[in-house]
Every structure is written in structure tokens, then in C-alpha cells.
Coordinates of C-alpha atoms and ligand atoms in Angstrom, one line a residue:
M1 CA 15.0 22.2 -10.9
D2 CA 14.1 19.7 -8.3
L3 CA 11.4 17.6 -9.2
S4 CA 12.3 14.9 -6.2
L5 CA 8.8 15.0 -3.0
N6 CA 8.2 13.3 0.1
I7 CA 5.2 10.7 -0.3
A8 CA 6.0 8.7 2.9
D9 CA 8.8 7.4 5.3
G10 CA 10.6 5.9 2.7
L11 CA 9.3 7.1 0.1
M12 CA 11.1 9.7 -1.8
L13 CA 10.2 10.0 -5.1
N14 CA 13.3 12.0 -8.4
N15 CA 9.9 13.1 -10.0
P16 CA 6.2 12.6 -9.4
V17 CA 5.1 10.4 -12.4
M18 CA 4.7 7.3 -11.9
N19 CA 2.6 4.5 -14.2
A20 CA -0.6 2.9 -12.0
S21 CA -1.4 -0.9 -10.9
G22 CA -3.4 -2.8 -14.1
T23 CA -1.9 -1.5 -16.8
F24 CA 1.9 -2.2 -16.4
A25 CA 1.8 -5.8 -15.5
Y26 CA 5.2 -6.5 -14.1
G27 CA 7.3 -4.2 -16.8
R28 CA 9.1 -6.5 -18.5
E29 CA 7.3 -5.2 -21.6
F30 CA 7.6 -1.9 -20.9
S31 CA 10.9 -1.9 -19.7
E32 CA 11.9 -3.3 -23.0
I33 CA 10.8 -0.4 -24.6
F34 CA 12.6 2.6 -21.9
D35 CA 14.7 3.1 -19.2
L36 CA 12.7 2.3 -16.6
S37 CA 15.4 4.0 -13.5
I38 CA 13.9 7.6 -15.0
M39 CA 10.2 6.8 -13.4
G40 CA 9.1 8.3 -10.0
A41 CA 7.7 5.1 -9.0
L42 CA 7.0 1.7 -10.1
I43 CA 3.4 0.5 -8.9
P44 CA 2.7 -3.9 -10.8
K45 CA 0.0 -5.2 -11.1
A46 CA -2.5 -5.6 -7.8
L47 CA -2.0 -8.9 -5.6
S48 CA -3.3 -10.9 -3.9
L49 CA -2.5 -14.1 -1.5
G50 CA -2.3 -17.1 -4.1
P51 CA -2.4 -16.5 -8.3
R52 CA -5.7 -15.4 -10.4
Q53 CA -6.7 -16.0 -13.9
G54 CA -8.6 -12.8 -13.6
N55 CA -12.2 -12.4 -16.3
P56 CA -12.7 -14.8 -18.9
A57 CA -12.1 -12.7 -22.8
P58 CA -12.7 -10.2 -24.1
R59 CA -11.9 -8.1 -20.6
I60 CA -10.5 -4.5 -22.3
V61 CA -12.6 -2.5 -25.7
E62 CA -12.2 1.0 -26.8
A63 CA -14.2 4.1 -25.3
P64 CA -14.8 7.5 -26.5
C65 CA -11.6 9.0 -25.0
G66 CA -11.3 5.8 -23.2
L67 CA -11.1 2.8 -22.5
I68 CA -13.3 -0.3 -20.6
N69 CA -11.5 -3.2 -18.8
S70 CA -12.7 -5.9 -17.1
I71 CA -9.6 -7.6 -16.4
G72 CA -10.9 -9.5 -12.9
L73 CA -7.4 -8.4 -11.6
E74 CA -5.5 -11.5 -12.9
N75 CA -2.0 -11.8 -11.8
I76 CA 1.3 -14.0 -10.3
G77 CA 0.4 -13.8 -6.8
V78 CA 2.0 -12.7 -4.0
D79 CA 4.7 -14.8 -3.8
A80 CA 5.4 -15.9 -7.3
F81 CA 6.4 -12.1 -7.2
L82 CA 8.7 -11.7 -4.7
K83 CA 10.7 -14.3 -5.9
R84 CA 10.3 -14.1 -10.0
E85 CA 9.3 -10.3 -10.7
L86 CA 10.2 -7.6 -7.3
P87 CA 14.2 -8.2 -8.1
F88 CA 14.5 -7.8 -11.2
L89 CA 12.1 -5.1 -10.5
K90 CA 14.0 -3.9 -8.2
G91 CA 17.4 -3.8 -10.6
F92 CA 15.6 -0.3 -11.8
K93 CA 16.2 1.5 -8.1
V94 CA 13.1 3.1 -8.1
P95 CA 10.6 3.2 -5.2
I96 CA 8.5 -0.2 -6.0
I97 CA 4.7 0.8 -4.1
A98 CA 2.8 -2.9 -4.7
N99 CA -1.2 -2.3 -4.5
F100 CA -2.7 -5.4 -3.3
F101 CA -6.2 -6.9 -2.6
G102 CA -8.2 -9.3 -0.9
E103 CA -11.2 -11.8 -0.5
S104 CA -11.9 -10.6 3.2
F105 CA -9.6 -8.5 6.2
E106 CA -7.1 -11.1 7.1
E107 CA -5.9 -12.3 3.7
Y108 CA -5.4 -8.3 3.1
I109 CA -2.9 -8.2 6.2
E110 CA -1.6 -11.6 5.3
C111 CA -0.8 -9.9 1.9
A112 CA 0.3 -6.9 3.7
S113 CA 3.0 -9.0 5.8
R114 CA 4.1 -11.4 3.1
L115 CA 4.8 -7.9 1.4
T116 CA 6.8 -5.6 3.7
V117 CA 10.2 -7.3 2.5
D118 CA 13.4 -5.0 1.7
G119 CA 13.0 -3.3 -1.9
I120 CA 9.2 -2.6 -1.8
N121 CA 8.9 0.3 0.0
A122 CA 5.0 1.2 0.2
L123 CA 1.9 -1.0 0.0
E124 CA -1.0 0.9 -2.3
M125 CA -4.4 -1.5 -1.0
N126 CA -7.1 -1.2 -3.5
V127 CA -10.5 -1.5 -2.4
S128 CA -11.7 -0.2 -5.5
C129 CA -11.7 -2.4 -8.1
P130 CA -15.4 -2.3 -9.5
N131 CA -14.7 -5.7 -12.1
V132 CA -14.3 -8.1 -9.0
K133 CA -17.3 -10.2 -7.3
S134 CA -15.5 -10.1 -4.2
G135 CA -12.5 -8.0 -2.5
G136 CA -11.8 -4.9 -3.8
L137 CA -14.9 -2.1 -4.2
E138 CA -16.7 -4.1 -1.4
F139 CA -13.7 -2.8 1.1
G140 CA -13.4 1.3 -0.6
R141 CA -17.5 1.5 -0.4
D142 CA -18.0 2.7 3.1
K143 CA -16.5 4.6 5.4
K144 CA -16.1 2.3 8.4
V145 CA -15.2 -1.2 6.9
L146 CA -12.2 0.9 5.2
S147 CA -11.4 2.0 8.4
D148 CA -11.6 -0.6 10.2
L149 CA -9.2 -2.3 7.1
V150 CA -7.2 0.3 6.7
R151 CA -6.3 0.3 10.9
M152 CA -5.7 -3.2 10.6
V153 CA -3.5 -3.6 8.2
K154 CA -1.2 -0.6 9.4
D155 CA -0.9 -2.4 12.7
K156 CA 0.4 -5.7 10.6
T157 CA 3.4 -3.3 8.5
T158 CA 5.8 -0.6 8.9
K159 CA 5.6 0.5 5.1
P160 CA 3.9 3.1 4.6
I161 CA 0.0 2.3 2.8
I162 CA -1.4 4.3 -0.1
V163 CA -5.4 3.7 -0.4
K164 CA -6.3 3.3 -3.4
L165 CA -9.7 5.0 -3.6
P166 CA -12.6 3.8 -5.8
P167 CA -14.5 7.1 -7.3
I168 CA -18.5 6.1 -6.7
G169 CA -20.3 4.1 -4.2
G170 CA -19.1 6.3 -1.4
D171 CA -18.8 9.9 -0.6
I172 CA -14.8 10.7 -1.8
V173 CA -14.0 12.9 0.6
E174 CA -15.6 11.3 3.6
L175 CA -13.6 8.4 2.6
A176 CA -10.8 9.8 2.3
L177 CA -11.1 11.2 6.0
A178 CA -11.5 7.5 7.3
A179 CA -8.7 6.5 5.5
Q180 CA -6.6 8.9 6.8
K181 CA -7.6 8.7 10.4
A182 CA -7.5 5.3 10.7
G183 CA -3.7 6.0 10.2
A184 CA -3.2 6.2 5.6
D185 CA -0.5 7.7 4.7
A186 CA -1.3 8.3 1.3
L187 CA -4.2 8.5 -1.4
T188 CA -4.6 7.5 -4.3
C189 CA -7.3 9.5 -6.9
A190 CA -8.9 7.9 -7.5
N191 CA -9.9 4.1 -9.7
T192 CA -11.6 3.4 -12.3
F193 CA -15.6 4.2 -12.9
P194 CA -18.4 1.3 -13.3
A195 CA -19.4 1.1 -17.4
M196 CA -20.7 -0.9 -19.8
A197 CA -20.3 -1.4 -23.4
I198 CA -22.6 -3.1 -25.5
D199 CA -22.0 -4.6 -29.2
E200 CA -26.0 -2.7 -31.2
E201 CA -25.3 -5.8 -34.4
T202 CA -24.9 -8.2 -31.7
W203 CA -27.1 -7.1 -29.2
K204 CA -24.3 -8.7 -26.3
P205 CA -22.6 -7.0 -24.4
T206 CA -18.7 -6.5 -25.8
L207 CA -16.9 -6.8 -22.4
A208 CA -17.9 -11.1 -21.5
N209 CA -17.9 -9.8 -18.2
Y210 CA -20.6 -7.0 -19.4
V211 CA -19.3 -4.7 -17.1
G212 CA -15.8 -2.6 -16.2
G213 CA -13.5 0.1 -15.1
L214 CA -13.7 3.7 -17.7
S215 CA -10.2 5.2 -17.2
G216 CA -8.6 7.9 -19.8
P217 CA -8.8 11.3 -20.7
A218 CA -13.4 11.0 -20.5
I219 CA -12.9 10.6 -16.4
K220 CA -9.7 13.5 -15.6
P221 CA -11.9 16.3 -15.4
I222 CA -13.4 14.7 -13.1
A223 CA -10.8 13.4 -10.8
L224 CA -9.5 16.9 -11.0
R225 CA -13.0 17.9 -9.6
F226 CA -12.1 14.4 -6.8
V227 CA -8.5 15.7 -5.9
W228 CA -9.3 19.0 -4.8
D229 CA -11.8 18.7 -3.2
I230 CA -10.2 15.9 -1.0
H231 CA -6.7 18.3 -1.0
T232 CA -9.2 21.2 1.0
K233 CA -9.9 18.8 3.1
V234 CA -7.3 15.6 4.1
D235 CA -3.8 16.6 5.0
I236 CA -1.7 14.0 3.6
P237 CA -0.2 13.8 0.3
I238 CA -2.8 12.5 -2.8
I239 CA -1.6 10.5 -5.7
A240 CA -3.7 11.9 -8.7
S241 CA -5.2 9.0 -11.3
G242 CA -7.6 9.7 -13.4
G243 CA -6.4 10.5 -18.0
I244 CA -3.1 12.3 -17.0
S245 CA -2.0 11.7 -20.3
S246 CA 0.5 15.3 -20.6
Y247 CA 2.4 17.2 -18.6
R248 CA -0.6 19.8 -18.4
D249 CA -2.1 17.1 -17.3
V250 CA 0.5 17.0 -14.3
I251 CA 0.4 20.7 -14.2
Q252 CA -3.4 20.9 -12.9
F253 CA -3.5 17.9 -10.7
L254 CA -0.5 19.3 -8.8
L255 CA -2.6 23.0 -8.7
A256 CA -5.3 21.1 -7.8
G257 CA -3.1 19.6 -4.9
A258 CA -2.2 15.7 -6.0
S259 CA 1.9 15.6 -5.3
A260 CA 2.0 12.8 -7.5
V261 CA 0.2 11.2 -10.8
Q262 CA -0.3 7.7 -12.1
V263 CA -1.2 7.4 -15.7
G264 CA -2.0 3.9 -16.9
S265 CA -4.7 4.2 -20.4
M266 CA -2.0 6.6 -21.8
S267 CA 1.2 4.4 -21.5
L268 CA -0.7 1.7 -23.2
R269 CA -1.5 4.0 -25.8
D270 CA 1.9 4.6 -26.1
P271 CA 4.7 3.4 -23.8
L272 CA 6.9 6.0 -24.2
C273 CA 4.5 8.6 -22.9
F274 CA 6.3 9.2 -19.3
K275 CA 9.8 10.3 -20.8
E276 CA 8.0 12.8 -22.7
I277 CA 6.1 13.9 -19.2
I278 CA 8.7 14.0 -16.9
E279 CA 11.0 16.1 -20.1
G280 CA 7.9 18.4 -20.5
L281 CA 7.7 19.2 -16.5
R282 CA 11.3 19.9 -16.6
A283 CA 10.4 22.3 -19.6
Y284 CA 7.2 23.6 -18.1
M285 CA 9.6 24.0 -14.8
A286 CA 12.0 25.9 -16.3
L287 CA 10.4 28.1 -18.4
H288 CA 8.4 29.2 -15.5
H289 CA 11.1 29.7 -13.4
I290 CA 9.5 26.8 -10.9
E291 CA 12.4 25.7 -8.6
S292 CA 10.9 22.9 -6.6
I293 CA 7.7 20.7 -7.8
N294 CA 6.4 21.0 -4.3
D295 CA 6.5 24.5 -5.2
I296 CA 3.2 24.1 -7.6
V297 CA 1.1 21.4 -5.6
G298 CA -2.0 22.7 -4.2
K299 CA -1.1 26.4 -5.7
L300 CA -4.7 26.9 -7.6
R301 CA -5.1 30.6 -7.9
S302 CA -8.6 31.5 -7.0
Ligands
SIN1 C1 -9.1 -5.2 -13.5 O1 -7.6 -5.9 -12.8 O2 -10.2 -5.5 -12.8 C2 -8.7 -3.6 -12.4 C3 -8.0 -3.9 -11.8 C4 -8.9 -2.4 -10.7 O3 -9.1 -1.5 -11.3 O4 -8.3 -2.0 -9.6

């Protein structure tokens, strides 16, 4: 049985299961619980040029079948990551995908260029964070802005570029097509949905930032539909993200056309879920006599 797959030049995965950026920090805490070398790829928290403190607390709240976060892209910055965290992550011999963002074209380009180093296999361009006033989503909801940005970033790096799309704000299929035309090597579909929680006793918003991004099983059926929509129009590989919690979810997303998946919220509830999902995939393939994981991708029957 072969679970390996190729997303782009230099990005060959042993299996299709990676973490989602933002629920994994830089991997250190998870590495105390399980061996990170089982992963298809590792994606640390989104990186900006300089360190950021993120939004004030409270910045995470449970929702029915999911959670709403408003972290505000807290991170240690590209240079500290390269110095302190990359050497640690490289030890697991798993492809590393650096998620990055900026508040201007220049910052995106500079981040991408500084992250173009040995040990980083691909760059995931975050143009979809709903929790910050500038940066993130403002670059991902207009297809002209998005394609200009992808083109400029591609010019400054030799690493494959994966564009992490926003689920709303623009037509996701149009955005996916624009990213592909501009040279994106793959797409992540999709980031969290803008959402809110209110405390009916205090009459106040639960999150200090008022609003956040909804993730978890609540959004899975919508993400599944987006993946299928995009797969019918776009040729580059799709990495699915949105409420994936079990090997069954992974199979469903692969059938819809995803080549790989990211697991986020579920790993906060059960950090060992990655192991269970990968083992579940193996058992499913054995039961159904499927030799290669690639034989499932896009094979939805009518
Ligand atoms: C955050 O840091 O606010 C979440 C990251 C994201 O949605 O991209």
C-alpha cells in the first residue's frame, strides 16, 4: 500500500495528512505527545517579518461542533523561526511548509524570500485570515490583487507556492483559477469562516476582538463542497482544510478531489488524532484493496 503523493516539485509527502497552520504552534508541544515523523508534512504557525503579539484575550471560544478563534496571527517572526524553530522541526525528516503573510506586497515578498532556505519545502501564502485589520484576507478576496501577489511572490522564491484561500469574500472558484493562472503550485481550501459568539448574561461579545474564524466539524460539509467545486475547474493539487476529524473525512475529501488534507481543530481536542487518521487510512485501503492513495483522488462516482 502506498500512501505517498506528490504535491509539487520538492514537496513529496509520505502520506496525505498534515496539521493546519495555527493549531500547532511550532510543533514542540505535539512532539512531546507523538512522533512528528509520522506526518505527511508539518506547517508551523503563520509567520510575519517581525514578531506579533496577536489579539487580546479571550481569543478562542467553543462553538457547537467547532471553535471560533481570534488569535490575530501571533508569531515569533521569520528570523526567530529560522534560527530557533526550523532546526528543531528539520530533525523529524518530514517536509516543512511555512505559512506566511504580510501587511503589504513588499512584506509578503520579503517573507517569501527569507523563507527560501534549505529545510523549507514549500510556502503556504496566507491571504485568508479573518482576524486582522490589515494583511491576510484583504489580499485574498479580490482576484486581481491575489494574482498580482502570487506572481510577485513566485518571482522571488524557488519554493512551491500554496495559496490558502478564504471561504467567503469572493467567489472561491474564481480565486482558485486566478491563483493557478498566476503560477500557484497548489491551493489550500479553505481558511476559517468569519463568525461571532455573544454572552447572553453579560451582553458582551465572548471574544475580545468581537469576531473570529469558525473551524471544526461545523464547516466540514461546506469545505467539502468547495473542494469539489474547485476540483472540477482547477488542475493544480488541492489541500483540503475544514473540520477534518477522522479517516472517513479524509476519504470523503480525497473523493471530492483533494490530494491531501490539513487537520486543525480536532488536534486541539485529541492531539493523537493524526496517528489514528493515518492508521485508519491504511486499514481502509487494505479493506478496499486500494494500492495507492492517488487512486482515490477525484474518484467521486455519479
Ligand atoms: C489567527 O491567527 O487569527 C488565525 C490564523 C488564520 O486564520 O489564518
